Amino acid sequence: MRSPARTAWLAFPFACALLCASAVGAPKNVIIMFADGAAPTQWELARYASRVLRNQPFVVTDRVFRDGVLGLLSTHPAAVFVTDSAAGASAMSTGHKAQNGAISVTPDGARPRTVMEAAKQSGRRVGLVTTAQIWDASPAAFSVHAGSRREAQSIVDQYLALEPEVLLGGGRDFFLPKSAGGRRTDDKDVLAAFSAKGYAVLREPRQLRESRAAKLVGLFSDHALGLEIDRDPAREPTVADMTRAALDALARNAGADADKGFVLFVETENTDDAGHRNDIAALVRALWAFDEAVAAALEFQANNPDTLVIVAADHETGGLSATSARGETGGNTFPVIVGPKEFEKIMRIDASLDAVAAKLGARPSPEQLDALIAKHFPGFTLDADLREALLLQRPLERNFAISPQTVLSRMVSRQTGFYWGTTGHTAEPVAIGALGPDAQLFRGYADNTEFGRRLLQLIDGR
Ligand SMILES: [Zn+2]
């Protein structure tokens, strides 16, 4: 029989997480939603944009952070202050600091247990979803071990041994031998090996929608999946599409372990990619797309209240700030304060800076440059210094050397007030939101290793 508290929770699925925790006990299912490179600045940007541009709540802030338990994590790795994704995810998965580049291997060479290894030990099913290569740093560090994030082939081999029931993303290259168009240095066809173990092997979004299999390997690109702003729906699914498919597969009755639940890791890498390119238009789309995936997780939770949903990130990327500044056009200066008009202006940009850079090519003519700016950046004008930099292929200062993307980005900054401090990562603490049973474990200010220890604790059922 249901307790009154549990009935109330069912009736109000987004109500206080403490109530959920006391009502349903330790979670059976855990969904970790990871926006690589997103810190409070990024969440606030997406929340405000969602309100002023589409009059819609932003689920991460308005449901998970508001109704759930909020925490803040220090992100530094072993030895230095600024982390990469490998060390960040290693700490959050194992509870131990790693050096930048390492995949759940400590500086002294130890290989502490990962979240997904613990999940398997507890009898749970396991899923990994990312817009990056599936063997990329974050999903890898949540699952397996490697001295370096570059050991893609070893990471894929360890996936085959660990057997996560769901693998969805990009990075088909290290699943296939060179003879089949892949990049493996041996002759192994890992997709065939997964297929022999009973996995459905998918390549297209259509197959993802139609699949009824309980075990899935869906790799939709040889490389990482693209940015949401450029996405071709016939070729690549959204992160929400992949999340729904993963939840369907993981919840499907599949033998004796079915009732022990699952642990699903879902990542958007788009947010980190957009940050590295200082691409504000791509970033907002990426955050909104991620938000749809979080909404899908909450929908699952509403039907399965013994599910904990955690929204997390590993670090901030880009040193983004929405500012009040002074713009200048033709020698005249004017105030630029980010507001609804500036958001409208960035939403008129209809391609990523990477896509525009590819169209510009190595030696754009002035006419070609003007045509591309008019087409993809309506309402923007290129200042003389930036125009010259683009035509002469001269990068901005050293820390913004990704050219021409960061030159185009500077045009957008000057005319909208969204400024970037770097094309790298920063040490800004990341926000953690948890909603559901045991959410209170993630309350308050903590080190990223503490996040890992708490996650392992609840997966172990202690
Ligand atoms: Zn990054």
Short mmCIF file of N, CA and C and ligand atoms in Angstrom, two decimals, residues 36 85 269 272 276 315 317 425, ligand 1:
data_model
loop_
_atom_site.label_atom_id
_atom_site.label_comp_id
_atom_site.label_asym_id
_atom_site.label_seq_id
_atom_site.Cartn_x
_atom_site.Cartn_y
_atom_site.Cartn_z
N ASP A 36 28.69 19.03 -20.38
CA ASP A 36 30.13 19.29 -20.31
C ASP A 36 30.38 20.78 -20.52
N SER A 85 38.11 17.45 -18.97
CA SER A 85 36.94 16.59 -18.76
C SER A 85 37.33 15.23 -18.21
N GLU A 269 28.01 17.11 -25.19
CA GLU A 269 29.35 17.67 -25.35
C GLU A 269 29.25 19.01 -26.09
N ASP A 272 30.38 22.13 -24.24
CA ASP A 272 31.84 22.31 -24.17
C ASP A 272 32.38 22.76 -25.53
N HIS A 276 34.43 26.19 -26.26
CA HIS A 276 35.79 26.25 -26.83
C HIS A 276 35.85 27.15 -28.06
N HIS A 315 33.04 21.12 -15.45
CA HIS A 315 33.79 22.38 -15.37
C HIS A 315 33.09 23.39 -16.27
N THR A 317 33.45 26.08 -19.46
CA THR A 317 34.29 26.28 -20.65
C THR A 317 34.06 27.66 -21.24
N HIS A 425 39.13 25.90 -20.58
CA HIS A 425 38.26 25.69 -19.42
C HIS A 425 38.59 26.70 -18.33
ZN ZN B 1 36.53 20.99 -23.08
#
